Coordinates of C-alpha atoms in Angstrom, one line a residue:
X1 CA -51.3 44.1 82.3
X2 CA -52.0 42.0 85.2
X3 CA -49.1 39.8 86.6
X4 CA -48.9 36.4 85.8
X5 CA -49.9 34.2 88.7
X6 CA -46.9 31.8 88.9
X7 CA -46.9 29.2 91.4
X8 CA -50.8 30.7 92.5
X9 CA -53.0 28.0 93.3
X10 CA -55.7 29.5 95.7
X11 CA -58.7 31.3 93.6
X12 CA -59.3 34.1 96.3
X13 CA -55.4 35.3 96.3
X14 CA -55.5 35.0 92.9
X15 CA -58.6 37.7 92.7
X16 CA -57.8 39.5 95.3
X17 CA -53.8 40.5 93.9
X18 CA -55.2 41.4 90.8
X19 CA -53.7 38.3 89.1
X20 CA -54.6 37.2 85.7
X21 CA -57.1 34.7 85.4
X22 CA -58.2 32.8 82.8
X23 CA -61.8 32.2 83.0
X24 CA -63.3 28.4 83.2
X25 CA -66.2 29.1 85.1
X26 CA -69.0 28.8 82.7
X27 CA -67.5 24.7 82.5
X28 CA -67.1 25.1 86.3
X29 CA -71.4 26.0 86.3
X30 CA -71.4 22.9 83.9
X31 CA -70.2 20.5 86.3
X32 CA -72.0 21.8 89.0
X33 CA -75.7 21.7 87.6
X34 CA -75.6 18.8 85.5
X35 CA -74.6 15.0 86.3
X36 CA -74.8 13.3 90.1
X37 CA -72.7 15.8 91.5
X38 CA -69.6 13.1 92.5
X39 CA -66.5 13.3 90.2
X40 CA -63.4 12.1 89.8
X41 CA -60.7 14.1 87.1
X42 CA -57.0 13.1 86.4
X43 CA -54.5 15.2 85.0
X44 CA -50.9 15.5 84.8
X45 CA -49.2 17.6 87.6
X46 CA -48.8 21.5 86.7
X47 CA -52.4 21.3 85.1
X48 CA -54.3 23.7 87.6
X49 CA -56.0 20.9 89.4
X50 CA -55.5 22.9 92.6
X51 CA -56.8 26.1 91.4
X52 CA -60.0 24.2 90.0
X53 CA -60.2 22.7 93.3
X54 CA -59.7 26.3 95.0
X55 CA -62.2 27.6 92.6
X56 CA -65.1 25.5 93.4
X57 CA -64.6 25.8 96.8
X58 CA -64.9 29.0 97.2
X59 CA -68.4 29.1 95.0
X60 CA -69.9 26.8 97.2
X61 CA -69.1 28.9 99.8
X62 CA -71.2 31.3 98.4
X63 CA -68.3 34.2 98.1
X64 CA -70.1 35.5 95.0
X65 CA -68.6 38.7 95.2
X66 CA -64.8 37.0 94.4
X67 CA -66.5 36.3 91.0
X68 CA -67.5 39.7 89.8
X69 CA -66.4 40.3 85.9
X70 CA -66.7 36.3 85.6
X71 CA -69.2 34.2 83.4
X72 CA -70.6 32.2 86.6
X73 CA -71.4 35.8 88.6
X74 CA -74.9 36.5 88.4
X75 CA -76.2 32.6 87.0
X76 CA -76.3 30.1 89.9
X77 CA -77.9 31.0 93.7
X78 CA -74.7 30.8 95.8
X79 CA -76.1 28.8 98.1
X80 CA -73.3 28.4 101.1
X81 CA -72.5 25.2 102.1
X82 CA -69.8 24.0 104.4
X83 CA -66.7 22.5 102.7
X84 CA -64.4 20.2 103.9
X85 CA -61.1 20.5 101.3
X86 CA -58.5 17.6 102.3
X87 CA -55.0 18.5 100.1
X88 CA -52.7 15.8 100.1
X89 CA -49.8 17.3 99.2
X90 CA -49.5 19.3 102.1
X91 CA -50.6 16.6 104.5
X92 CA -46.6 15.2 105.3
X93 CA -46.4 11.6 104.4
X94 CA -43.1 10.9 104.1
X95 CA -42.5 9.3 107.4
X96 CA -43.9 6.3 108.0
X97 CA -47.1 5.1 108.2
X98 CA -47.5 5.8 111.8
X99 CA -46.8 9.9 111.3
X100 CA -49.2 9.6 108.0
X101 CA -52.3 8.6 110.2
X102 CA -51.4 11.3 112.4
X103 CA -51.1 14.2 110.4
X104 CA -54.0 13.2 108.5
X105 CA -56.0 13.3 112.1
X106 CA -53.9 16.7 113.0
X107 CA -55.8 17.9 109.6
X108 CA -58.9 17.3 109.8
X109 CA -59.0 18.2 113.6
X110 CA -58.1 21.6 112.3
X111 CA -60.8 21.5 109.5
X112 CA -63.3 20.9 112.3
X113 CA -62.0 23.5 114.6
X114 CA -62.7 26.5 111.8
X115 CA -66.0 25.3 112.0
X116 CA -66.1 25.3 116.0
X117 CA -66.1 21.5 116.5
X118 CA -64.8 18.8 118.6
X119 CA -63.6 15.6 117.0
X120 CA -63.7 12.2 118.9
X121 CA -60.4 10.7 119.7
X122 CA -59.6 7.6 117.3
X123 CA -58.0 7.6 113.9
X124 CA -58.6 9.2 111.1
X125 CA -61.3 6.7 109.7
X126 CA -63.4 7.6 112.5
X127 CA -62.5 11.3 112.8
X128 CA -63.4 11.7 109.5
X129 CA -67.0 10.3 109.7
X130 CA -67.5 12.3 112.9
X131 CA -66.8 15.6 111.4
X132 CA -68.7 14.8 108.4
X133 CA -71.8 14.2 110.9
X134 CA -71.4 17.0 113.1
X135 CA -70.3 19.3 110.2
X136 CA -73.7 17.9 108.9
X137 CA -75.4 18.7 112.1
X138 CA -74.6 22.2 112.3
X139 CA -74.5 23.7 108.8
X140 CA -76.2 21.3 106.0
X141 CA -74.9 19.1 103.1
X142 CA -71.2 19.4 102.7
X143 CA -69.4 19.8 100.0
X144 CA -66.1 17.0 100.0
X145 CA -63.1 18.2 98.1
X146 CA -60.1 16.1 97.9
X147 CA -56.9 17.5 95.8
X148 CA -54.1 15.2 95.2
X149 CA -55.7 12.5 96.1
X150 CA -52.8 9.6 95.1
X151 CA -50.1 11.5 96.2
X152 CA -48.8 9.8 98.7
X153 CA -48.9 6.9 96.4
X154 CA -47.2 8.5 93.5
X155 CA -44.4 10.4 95.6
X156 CA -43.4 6.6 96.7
X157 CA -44.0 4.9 93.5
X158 CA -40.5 3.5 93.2
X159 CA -40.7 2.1 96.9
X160 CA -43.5 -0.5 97.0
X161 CA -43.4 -1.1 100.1
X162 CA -43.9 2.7 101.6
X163 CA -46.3 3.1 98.5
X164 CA -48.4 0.4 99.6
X165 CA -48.7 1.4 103.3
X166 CA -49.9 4.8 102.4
X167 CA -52.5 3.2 99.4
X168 CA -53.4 1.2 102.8
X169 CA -54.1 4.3 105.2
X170 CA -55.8 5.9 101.9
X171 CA -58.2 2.8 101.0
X172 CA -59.2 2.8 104.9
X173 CA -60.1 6.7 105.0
X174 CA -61.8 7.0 101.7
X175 CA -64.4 3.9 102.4
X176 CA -66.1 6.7 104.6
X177 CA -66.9 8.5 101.9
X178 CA -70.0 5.6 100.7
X179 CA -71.2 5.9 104.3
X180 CA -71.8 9.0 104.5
X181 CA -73.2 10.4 101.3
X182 CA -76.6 11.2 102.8
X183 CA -74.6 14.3 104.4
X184 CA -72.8 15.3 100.8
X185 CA -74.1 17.7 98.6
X186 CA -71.4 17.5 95.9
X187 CA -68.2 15.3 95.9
X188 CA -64.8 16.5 93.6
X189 CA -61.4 14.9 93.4
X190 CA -58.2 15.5 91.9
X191 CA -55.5 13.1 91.1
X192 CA -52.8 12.4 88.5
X193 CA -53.3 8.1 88.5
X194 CA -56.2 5.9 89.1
X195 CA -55.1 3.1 91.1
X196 CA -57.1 0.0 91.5
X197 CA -57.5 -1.2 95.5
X198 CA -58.0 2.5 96.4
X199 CA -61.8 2.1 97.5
X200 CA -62.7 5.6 96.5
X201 CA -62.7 3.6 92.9
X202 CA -63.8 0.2 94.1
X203 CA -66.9 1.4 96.7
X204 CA -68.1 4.7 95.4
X205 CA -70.0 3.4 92.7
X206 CA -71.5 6.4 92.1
X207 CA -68.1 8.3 91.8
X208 CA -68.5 9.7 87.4
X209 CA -64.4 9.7 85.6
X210 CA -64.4 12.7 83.7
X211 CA -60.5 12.2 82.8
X212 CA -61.4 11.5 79.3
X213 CA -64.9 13.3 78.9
X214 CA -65.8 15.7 75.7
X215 CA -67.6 17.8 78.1
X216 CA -64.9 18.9 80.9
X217 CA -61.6 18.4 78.2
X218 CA -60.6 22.0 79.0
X219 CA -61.7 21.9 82.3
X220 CA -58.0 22.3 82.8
X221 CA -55.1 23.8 80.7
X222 CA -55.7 26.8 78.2
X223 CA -57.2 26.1 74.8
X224 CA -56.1 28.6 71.8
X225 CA -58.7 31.0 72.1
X226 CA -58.3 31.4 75.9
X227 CA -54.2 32.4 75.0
X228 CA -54.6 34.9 72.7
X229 CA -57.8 36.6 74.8
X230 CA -56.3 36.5 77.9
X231 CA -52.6 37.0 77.2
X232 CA -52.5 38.8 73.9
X233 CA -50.0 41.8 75.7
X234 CA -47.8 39.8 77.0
X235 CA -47.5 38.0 73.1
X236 CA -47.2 41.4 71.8
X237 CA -44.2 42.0 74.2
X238 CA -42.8 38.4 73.6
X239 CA -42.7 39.3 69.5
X240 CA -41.0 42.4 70.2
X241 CA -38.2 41.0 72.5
X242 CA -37.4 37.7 70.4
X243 CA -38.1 40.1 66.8
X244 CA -41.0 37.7 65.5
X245 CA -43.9 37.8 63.6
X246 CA -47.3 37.6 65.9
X247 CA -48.0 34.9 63.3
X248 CA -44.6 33.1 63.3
X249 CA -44.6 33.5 66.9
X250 CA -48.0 32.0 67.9
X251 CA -47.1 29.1 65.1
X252 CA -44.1 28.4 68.1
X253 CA -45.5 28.6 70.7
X254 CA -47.9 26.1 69.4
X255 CA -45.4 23.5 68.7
X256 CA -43.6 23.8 71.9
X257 CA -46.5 24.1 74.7
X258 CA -50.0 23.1 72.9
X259 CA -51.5 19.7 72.1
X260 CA -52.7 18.1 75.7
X261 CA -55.9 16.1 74.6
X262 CA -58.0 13.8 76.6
X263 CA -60.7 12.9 74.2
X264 CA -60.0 12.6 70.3
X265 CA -61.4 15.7 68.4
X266 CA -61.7 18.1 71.3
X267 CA -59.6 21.1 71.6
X268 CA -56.0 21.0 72.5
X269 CA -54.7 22.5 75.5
X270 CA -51.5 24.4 76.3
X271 CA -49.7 23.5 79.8
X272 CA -50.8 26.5 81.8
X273 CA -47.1 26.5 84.0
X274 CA -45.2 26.2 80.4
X275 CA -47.4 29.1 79.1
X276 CA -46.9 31.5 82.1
X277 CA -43.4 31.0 82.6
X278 CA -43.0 31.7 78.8
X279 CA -45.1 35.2 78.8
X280 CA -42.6 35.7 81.9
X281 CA -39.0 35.1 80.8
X282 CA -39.9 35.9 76.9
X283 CA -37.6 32.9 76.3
X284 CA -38.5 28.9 75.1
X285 CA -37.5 26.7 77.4
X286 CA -38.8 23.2 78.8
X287 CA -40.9 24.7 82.0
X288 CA -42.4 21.4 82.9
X289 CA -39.3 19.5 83.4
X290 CA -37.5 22.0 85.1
X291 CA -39.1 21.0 88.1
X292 CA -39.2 16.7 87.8
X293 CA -37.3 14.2 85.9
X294 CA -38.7 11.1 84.7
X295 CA -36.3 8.7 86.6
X296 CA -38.8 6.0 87.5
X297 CA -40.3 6.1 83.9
X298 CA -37.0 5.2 82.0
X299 CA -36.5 2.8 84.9
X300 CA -39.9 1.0 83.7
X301 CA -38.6 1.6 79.9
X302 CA -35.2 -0.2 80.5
X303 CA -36.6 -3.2 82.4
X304 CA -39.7 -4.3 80.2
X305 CA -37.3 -3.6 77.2
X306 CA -40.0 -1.0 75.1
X307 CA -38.3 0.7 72.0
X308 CA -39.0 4.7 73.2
X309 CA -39.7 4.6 69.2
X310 CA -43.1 3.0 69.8
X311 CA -44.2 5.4 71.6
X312 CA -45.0 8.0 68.8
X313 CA -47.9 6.7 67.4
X314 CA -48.7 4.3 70.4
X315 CA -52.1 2.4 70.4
X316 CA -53.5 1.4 72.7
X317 CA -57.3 0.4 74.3
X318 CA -59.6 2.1 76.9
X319 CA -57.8 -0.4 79.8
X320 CA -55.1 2.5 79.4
X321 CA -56.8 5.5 81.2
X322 CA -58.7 2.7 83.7
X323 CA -57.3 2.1 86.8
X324 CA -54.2 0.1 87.6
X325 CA -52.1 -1.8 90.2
X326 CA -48.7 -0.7 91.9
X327 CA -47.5 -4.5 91.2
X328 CA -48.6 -4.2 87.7
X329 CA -47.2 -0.7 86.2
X330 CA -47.7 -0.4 82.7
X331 CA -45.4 2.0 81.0
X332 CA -47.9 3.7 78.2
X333 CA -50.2 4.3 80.8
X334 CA -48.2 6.2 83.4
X335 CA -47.0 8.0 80.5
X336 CA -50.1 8.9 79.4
X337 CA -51.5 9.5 83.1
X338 CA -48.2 11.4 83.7
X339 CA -48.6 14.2 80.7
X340 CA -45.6 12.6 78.7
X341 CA -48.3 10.9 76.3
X342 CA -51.6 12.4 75.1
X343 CA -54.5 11.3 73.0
X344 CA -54.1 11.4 69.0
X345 CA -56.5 9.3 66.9
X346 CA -59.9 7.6 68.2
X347 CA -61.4 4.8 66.6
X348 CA -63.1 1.8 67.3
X349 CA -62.4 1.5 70.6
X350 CA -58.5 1.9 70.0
X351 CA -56.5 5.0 70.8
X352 CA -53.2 6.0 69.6
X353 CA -50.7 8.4 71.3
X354 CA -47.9 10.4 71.0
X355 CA -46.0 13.2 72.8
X356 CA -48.1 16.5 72.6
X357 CA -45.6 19.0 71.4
X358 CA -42.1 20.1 71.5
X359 CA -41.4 20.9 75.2
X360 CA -42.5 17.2 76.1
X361 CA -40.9 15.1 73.2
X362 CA -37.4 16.7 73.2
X363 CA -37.1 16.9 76.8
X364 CA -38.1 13.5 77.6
X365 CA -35.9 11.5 74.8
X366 CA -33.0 14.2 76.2
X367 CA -33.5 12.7 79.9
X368 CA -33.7 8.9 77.9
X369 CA -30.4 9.7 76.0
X370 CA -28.9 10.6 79.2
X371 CA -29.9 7.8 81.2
X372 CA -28.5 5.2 78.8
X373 CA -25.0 7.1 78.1
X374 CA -24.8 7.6 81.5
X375 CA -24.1 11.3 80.8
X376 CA -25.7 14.7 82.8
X377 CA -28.9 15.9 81.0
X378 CA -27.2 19.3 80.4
X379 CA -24.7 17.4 78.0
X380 CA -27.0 15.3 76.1
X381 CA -29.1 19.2 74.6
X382 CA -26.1 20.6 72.3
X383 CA -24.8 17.1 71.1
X384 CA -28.5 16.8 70.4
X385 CA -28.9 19.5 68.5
X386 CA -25.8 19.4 66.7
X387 CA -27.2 15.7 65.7
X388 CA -30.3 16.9 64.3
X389 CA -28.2 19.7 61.6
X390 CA -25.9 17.1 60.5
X391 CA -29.1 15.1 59.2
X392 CA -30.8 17.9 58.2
X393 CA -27.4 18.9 56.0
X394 CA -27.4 14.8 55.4
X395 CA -24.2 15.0 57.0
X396 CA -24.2 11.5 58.0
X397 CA -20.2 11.3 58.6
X398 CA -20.4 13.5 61.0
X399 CA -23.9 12.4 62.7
X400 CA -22.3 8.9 62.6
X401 CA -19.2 10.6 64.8
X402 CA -21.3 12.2 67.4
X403 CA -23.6 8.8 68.0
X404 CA -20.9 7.1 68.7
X405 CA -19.4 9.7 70.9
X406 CA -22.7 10.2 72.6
X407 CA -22.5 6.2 73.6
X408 CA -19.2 6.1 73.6
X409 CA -18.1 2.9 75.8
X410 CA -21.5 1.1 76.1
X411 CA -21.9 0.3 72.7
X412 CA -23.0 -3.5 74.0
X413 CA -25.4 -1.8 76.5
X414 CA -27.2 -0.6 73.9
X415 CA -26.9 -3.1 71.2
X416 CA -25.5 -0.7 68.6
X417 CA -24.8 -1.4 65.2
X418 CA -21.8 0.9 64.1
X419 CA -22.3 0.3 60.5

């Protein structure tokens, strides 16, 4: 079996080690040879965003031979072009605005010296359109990736002030993107939010959302077929370990890691980091938020006073996956733009969410009943479960008794009625 590429987000480590890989590049040579060739896709963090990215790169550096065994080998003339891939989240920009700017121009001065070039001195606005018309100059149409583009805005989002300063430093780099499209070949960014005043959205009018296209759904995650091709030994060793069906055990795995949808009546998606960390440790736990809490989120629940009730079943228009201001947050829609909500029902313009499985539901309501008993998240899981048997058992008594010793103390807080 080939090991499970945890934490592996560069395509030609991920070939070159062997690791497994799950195929998308026959909807990789979709995006490339149909449409204008500028896109813009959102998805929660976690999602393989940065592989994608990784991926197309190196195919339009023509490294055919890093694609042997896959769909795309063989179909499309890997033509090389130069690529200039700008990662924000390893661009420091935690700071200041002042060190932002700088390691921004630190970056792309390095970007230009692996193509031998010499950048002007000035900011980053003007070192970026420089190196796009040198870059130009000396190899052809470039090829513009930009990975985590918001990132700096979504690391900061509870500090509107530092939030804004970086949106600022972004909304000035990116407006050299319009001017300089005679020079692009093909333009790709990745993001988890679109925010409005961010001029990538505002003056690249040519810029196509595929966030909630049919066409590019799966783009990201793995759909149902793609599991049980790609990772069918590593179910088979799964079964044996936890002494389940392959049936019983696929019916599980469904509930707990599949149901990411961003356009009503396409195939679900499983969370690839919940997946591979599953096939590793053989054991069901909630992957995705061992590594963030939604503090922020229940911050925005607890001040515009939404019942967490309502969001099951949430509906909702299309304003929902537009783009939206840092002084206007709207709760569903950060959910939704955050992975926490996904896309049920479609109809008539109106969309209604809910949470997309197991992993997601319990573990979000677990960090909400923590917040608001002011108890540790650890705590909150076996009171929780205890809670759920006594009203399977209709036990009320004793699901009565561990409510109120769950809140026990800020009864008021929560408006409780004990009868």
């Amino acid at each position: 079996m080939k090991r499970l590429p945890i934490g592996i987000q560069t395509f030609r480590k991920l070939i070159e080690k062997d690791f497994l890989y799950v195929d998308k590049t026959k909807i990789i040579y979709d995006l490339i040879t149909t449409g204008g060739g500028y896109y813009f896709l959102s998805r929660p963090r976690r999602f393989g965003k940065s592989l994608l990215i990784s991926t197309l790169k190196e195919i339009f550096l023509g490294n055919q031979e890093l694609f042997r065994g896959l769909w795309i080998y063989g179909k499309i003339s890997w033509e090389k072009h130069p690529v200039i891939h700008l990662d924000f989240s390893v661009i420091t920009h935690s700071k200041g605005r002042e060190n932002f700017e700088n390691n921004l121009n630190y970056y792309l001065d390095t970007i230009a010296k692996s193509y031998d070039l010499t950048l002007i001195s000035g900011d980053n606005k003007e070192k970026f359109k420089d190196l796009t018309v040198k870059l130009h100059e000396k190899c052809g149409k470039i090829v513009l990736l930009i990975d985590e583009y918001d990132k700096p805005i979504i690391d900061y989002i509870e500090n509107s002030q530092k939030a804004n300063e970086n949106k600022e430093v972004l909304a000035s780099f990116y407006e050299v993107i319009k001017n300089i499209d005679p020079y692009l070949e093909f333009v790709f960014i990745t993001g988890v939010s679109k925010f409005s005043k961010v001029s990538i959205f505002s003056k690249l009018n040519n810029l196509e959302d595929i966030t909630i296209s049919k066409n590019f759904a799966t783009i990201c995650g793995y759909t149902q077929e793609e599991l049980e091709k790609y990772f069918s030994s590593y179910i088979e060793l799964l079964c044996q370990e936890i002494e389940m069906s392959k049936a019983v055990a696929m019916k599980k795995i469904k509930i707990w890691y599949n149901g990411y949808t961003w356009k009503y009546k396409t195939p679900t998606v499983y969370n690839p980091f919940g997946i591979l960390n599953l096939m590793k440790s053989r054991e069901f736990q909630n992957y995705w938020f061992q590594t963030a809490t939604p503090t922020f989120l229940i911050k925005l629940i607890r001040e515009q006073q939404i019942q967490v009730a309502d969001f099951e079943g949430y509906l909702t228009g299309a304003a929902a996956f537009e783009s939206f201001d840092l002084e206007k947050l709207h709760v569903a829609s950060l959910l939704f733009q955050t992975g926490y909500l996904t896309i049920k029902k479609e109809e008539d313009g109106l969309y209604e969410l809910g949470y997309p499985n197991h992993e997601v539901k319990e573990s979000f309501l677990t960090h909400i009943m923590a917040d608001f008993s002011g108890r540790a998240a650890l705590e909150i899981a076996p009171i929780y479960k205890k809670m759920l048997q006594y009203l399977k058992s209709q036990d009320f008594a004793k699901f009565k008794k561990a409510l109120l010793a769950l809140f026990a103390g800020i009864p008021s807080q929560l408006h409780l009625d004990h009868e």
